[in-house]
mmCIF file of C-alpha atoms in Angstrom:
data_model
loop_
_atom_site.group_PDB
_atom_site.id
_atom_site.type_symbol
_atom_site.label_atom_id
_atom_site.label_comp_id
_atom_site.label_asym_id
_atom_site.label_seq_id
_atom_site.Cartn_x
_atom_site.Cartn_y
_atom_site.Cartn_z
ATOM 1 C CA UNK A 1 -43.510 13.005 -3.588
ATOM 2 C CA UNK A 2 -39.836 12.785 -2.947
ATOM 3 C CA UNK A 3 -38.057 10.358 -0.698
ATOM 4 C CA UNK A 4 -34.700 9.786 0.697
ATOM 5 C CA UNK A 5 -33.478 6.607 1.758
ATOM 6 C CA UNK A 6 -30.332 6.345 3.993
ATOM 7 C CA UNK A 7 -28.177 3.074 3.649
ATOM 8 C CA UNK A 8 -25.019 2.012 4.990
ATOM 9 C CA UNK A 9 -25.142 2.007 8.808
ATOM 10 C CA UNK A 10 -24.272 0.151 11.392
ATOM 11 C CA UNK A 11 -21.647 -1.488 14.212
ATOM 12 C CA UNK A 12 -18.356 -0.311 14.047
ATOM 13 C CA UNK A 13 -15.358 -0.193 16.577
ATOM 14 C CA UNK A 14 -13.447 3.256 16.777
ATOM 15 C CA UNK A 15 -11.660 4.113 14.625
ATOM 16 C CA UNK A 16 -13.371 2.471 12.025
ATOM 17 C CA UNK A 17 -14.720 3.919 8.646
ATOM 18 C CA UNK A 18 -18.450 3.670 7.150
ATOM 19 C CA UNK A 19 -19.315 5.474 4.254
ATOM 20 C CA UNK A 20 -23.831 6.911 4.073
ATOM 21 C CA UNK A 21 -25.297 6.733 1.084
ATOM 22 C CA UNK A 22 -28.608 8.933 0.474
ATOM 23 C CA UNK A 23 -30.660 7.878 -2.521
ATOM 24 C CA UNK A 24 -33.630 10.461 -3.950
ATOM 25 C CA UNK A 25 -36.327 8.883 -5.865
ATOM 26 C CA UNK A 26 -39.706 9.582 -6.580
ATOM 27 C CA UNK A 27 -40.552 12.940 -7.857
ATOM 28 C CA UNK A 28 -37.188 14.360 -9.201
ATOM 29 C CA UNK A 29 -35.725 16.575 -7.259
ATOM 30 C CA UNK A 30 -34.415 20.166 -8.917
ATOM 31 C CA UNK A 31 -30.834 21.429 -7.524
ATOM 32 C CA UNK A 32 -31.182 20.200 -4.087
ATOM 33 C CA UNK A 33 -28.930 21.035 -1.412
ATOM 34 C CA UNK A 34 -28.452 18.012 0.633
ATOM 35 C CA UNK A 35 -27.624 17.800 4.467
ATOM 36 C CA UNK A 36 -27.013 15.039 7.050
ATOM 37 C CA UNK A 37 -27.707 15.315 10.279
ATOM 38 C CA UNK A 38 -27.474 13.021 13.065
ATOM 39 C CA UNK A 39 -29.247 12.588 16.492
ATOM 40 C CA UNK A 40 -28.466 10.694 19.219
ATOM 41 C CA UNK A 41 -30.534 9.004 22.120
ATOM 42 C CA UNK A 42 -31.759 11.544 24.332
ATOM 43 C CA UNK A 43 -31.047 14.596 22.316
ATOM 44 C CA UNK A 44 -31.657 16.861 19.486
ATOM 45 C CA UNK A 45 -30.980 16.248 15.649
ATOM 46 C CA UNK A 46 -28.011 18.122 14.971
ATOM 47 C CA UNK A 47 -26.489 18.979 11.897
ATOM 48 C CA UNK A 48 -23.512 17.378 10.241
ATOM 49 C CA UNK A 49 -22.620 18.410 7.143
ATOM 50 C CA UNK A 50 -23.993 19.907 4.028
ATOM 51 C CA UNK A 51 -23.351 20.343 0.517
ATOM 52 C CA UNK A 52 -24.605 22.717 -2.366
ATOM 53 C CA UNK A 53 -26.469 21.603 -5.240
ATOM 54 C CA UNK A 54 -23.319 21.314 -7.573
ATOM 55 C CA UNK A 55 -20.892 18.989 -4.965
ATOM 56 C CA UNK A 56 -18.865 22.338 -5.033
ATOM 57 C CA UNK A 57 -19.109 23.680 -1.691
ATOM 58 C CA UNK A 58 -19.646 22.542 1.415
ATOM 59 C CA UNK A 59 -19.616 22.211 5.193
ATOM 60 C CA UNK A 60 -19.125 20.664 8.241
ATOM 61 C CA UNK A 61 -19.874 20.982 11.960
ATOM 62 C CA UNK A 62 -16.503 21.288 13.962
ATOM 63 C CA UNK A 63 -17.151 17.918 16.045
ATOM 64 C CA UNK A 64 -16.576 16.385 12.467
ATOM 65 C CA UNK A 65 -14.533 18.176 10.097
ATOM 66 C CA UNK A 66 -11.212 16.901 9.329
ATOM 67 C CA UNK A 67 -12.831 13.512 9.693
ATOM 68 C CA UNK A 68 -16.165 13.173 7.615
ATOM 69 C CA UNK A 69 -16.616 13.927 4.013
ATOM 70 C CA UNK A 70 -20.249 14.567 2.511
ATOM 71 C CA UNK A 71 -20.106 14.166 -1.414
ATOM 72 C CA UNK A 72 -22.642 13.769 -4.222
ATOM 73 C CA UNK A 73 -23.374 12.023 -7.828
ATOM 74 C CA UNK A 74 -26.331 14.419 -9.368
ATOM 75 C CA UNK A 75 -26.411 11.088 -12.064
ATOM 76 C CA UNK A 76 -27.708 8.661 -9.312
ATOM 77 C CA UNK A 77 -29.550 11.648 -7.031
ATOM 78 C CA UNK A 78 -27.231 10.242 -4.214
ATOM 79 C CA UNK A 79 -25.098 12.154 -1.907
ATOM 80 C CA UNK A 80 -22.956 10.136 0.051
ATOM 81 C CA UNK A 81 -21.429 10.777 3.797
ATOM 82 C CA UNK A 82 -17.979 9.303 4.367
ATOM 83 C CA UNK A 83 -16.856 9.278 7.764
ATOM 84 C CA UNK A 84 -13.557 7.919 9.010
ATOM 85 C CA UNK A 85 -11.917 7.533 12.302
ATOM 86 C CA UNK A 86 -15.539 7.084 13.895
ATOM 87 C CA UNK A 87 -15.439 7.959 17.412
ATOM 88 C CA UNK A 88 -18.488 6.384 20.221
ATOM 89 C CA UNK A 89 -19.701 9.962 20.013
ATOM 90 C CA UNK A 90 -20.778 9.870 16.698
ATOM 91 C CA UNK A 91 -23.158 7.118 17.883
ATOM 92 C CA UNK A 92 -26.280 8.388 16.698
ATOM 93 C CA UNK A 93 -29.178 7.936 13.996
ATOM 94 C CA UNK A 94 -28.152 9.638 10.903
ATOM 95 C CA UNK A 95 -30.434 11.536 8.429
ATOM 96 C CA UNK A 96 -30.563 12.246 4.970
ATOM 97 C CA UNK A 97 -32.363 15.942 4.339
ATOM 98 C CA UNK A 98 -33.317 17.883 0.832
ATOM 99 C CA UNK A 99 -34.107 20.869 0.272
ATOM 100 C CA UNK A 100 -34.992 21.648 -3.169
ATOM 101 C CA UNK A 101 -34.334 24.326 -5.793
ATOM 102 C CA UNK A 102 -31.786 26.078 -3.884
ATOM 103 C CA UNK A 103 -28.810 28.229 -5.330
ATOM 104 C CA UNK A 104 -28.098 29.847 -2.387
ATOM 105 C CA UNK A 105 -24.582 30.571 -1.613
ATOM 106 C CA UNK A 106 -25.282 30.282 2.201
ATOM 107 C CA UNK A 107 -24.838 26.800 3.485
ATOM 108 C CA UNK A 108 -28.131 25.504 4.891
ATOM 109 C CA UNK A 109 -27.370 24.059 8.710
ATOM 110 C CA UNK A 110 -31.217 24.270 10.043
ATOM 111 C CA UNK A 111 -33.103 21.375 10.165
ATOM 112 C CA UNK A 112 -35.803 23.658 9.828
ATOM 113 C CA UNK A 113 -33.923 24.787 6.508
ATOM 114 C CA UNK A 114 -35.153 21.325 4.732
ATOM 115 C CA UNK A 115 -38.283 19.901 3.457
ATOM 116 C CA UNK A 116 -37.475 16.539 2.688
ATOM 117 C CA UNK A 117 -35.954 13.686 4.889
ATOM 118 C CA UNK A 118 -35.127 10.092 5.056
ATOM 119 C CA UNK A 119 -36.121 7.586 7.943
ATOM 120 C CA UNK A 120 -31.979 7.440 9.194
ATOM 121 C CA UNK A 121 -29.527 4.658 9.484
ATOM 122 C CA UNK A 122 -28.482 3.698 12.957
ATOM 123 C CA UNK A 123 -24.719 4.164 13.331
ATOM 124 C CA UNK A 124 -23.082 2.264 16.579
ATOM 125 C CA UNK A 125 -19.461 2.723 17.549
ATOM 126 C CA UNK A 126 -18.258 0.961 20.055
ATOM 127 C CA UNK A 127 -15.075 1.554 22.566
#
């Protein structure tokens, strides 16, 4: 069995930074691709960003990009969500996701796309 553990939430004022980390462990996992997603109180998990097994390609949703960077070290099985000039919106729980053995060029932004997930990290950004 694989899990994914999130670290690295929590209280931050805006325009803050706070940098997700996403560690695999258990069974290993085979060429992943890795996601965050995030969902707030009250409404549906949405996706975030995601990143191909490599670290070479990835994506963002457009309430993020330009802000948040998702990254990955395949020699600690961690990807890593960097996310800077936090705004109250991004208030949310945030989730780690895996899906593996996938060489797909398409970038995977279902949550339905991913078998594997961690338990989330609160994040809290205050006014």
């Amino acid at each position: 069995q694989v899990q994914l553990e999130e670290s690295g939430g929590g209280l931050v004022q805006a325009g803050d930074s706070l940098r997700l980390s996403c560690a695999a462990s258990g069974r290993a996992l085979s060429s992943p691709a890795m996601a965050w997603f995030r969902q707030a109180a009250g409404k549906e998990r949405d996706f975030v960003a995601a990143i191909n097994w490599s670290g070479s390609d990835t994506d963002y949703s457009e309430s993020v990009k330009g802000r948040f960077t998702i990254s990955r070290d395949n020699t600690k099985n961690t990807v890593y969500l960097q996310m800077n000039s936090l705004k109250p919106e991004d208030t949310a729980v945030y989730y780690c996701a895996a899906k593996n053995i996938y060489y797909g060029a398409t970038m995977l932004k279902s949550e339905f796309q991913y078998n594997y997930w961690g338990q989330g990290t609160q994040v809290t950004v205050s006014a």
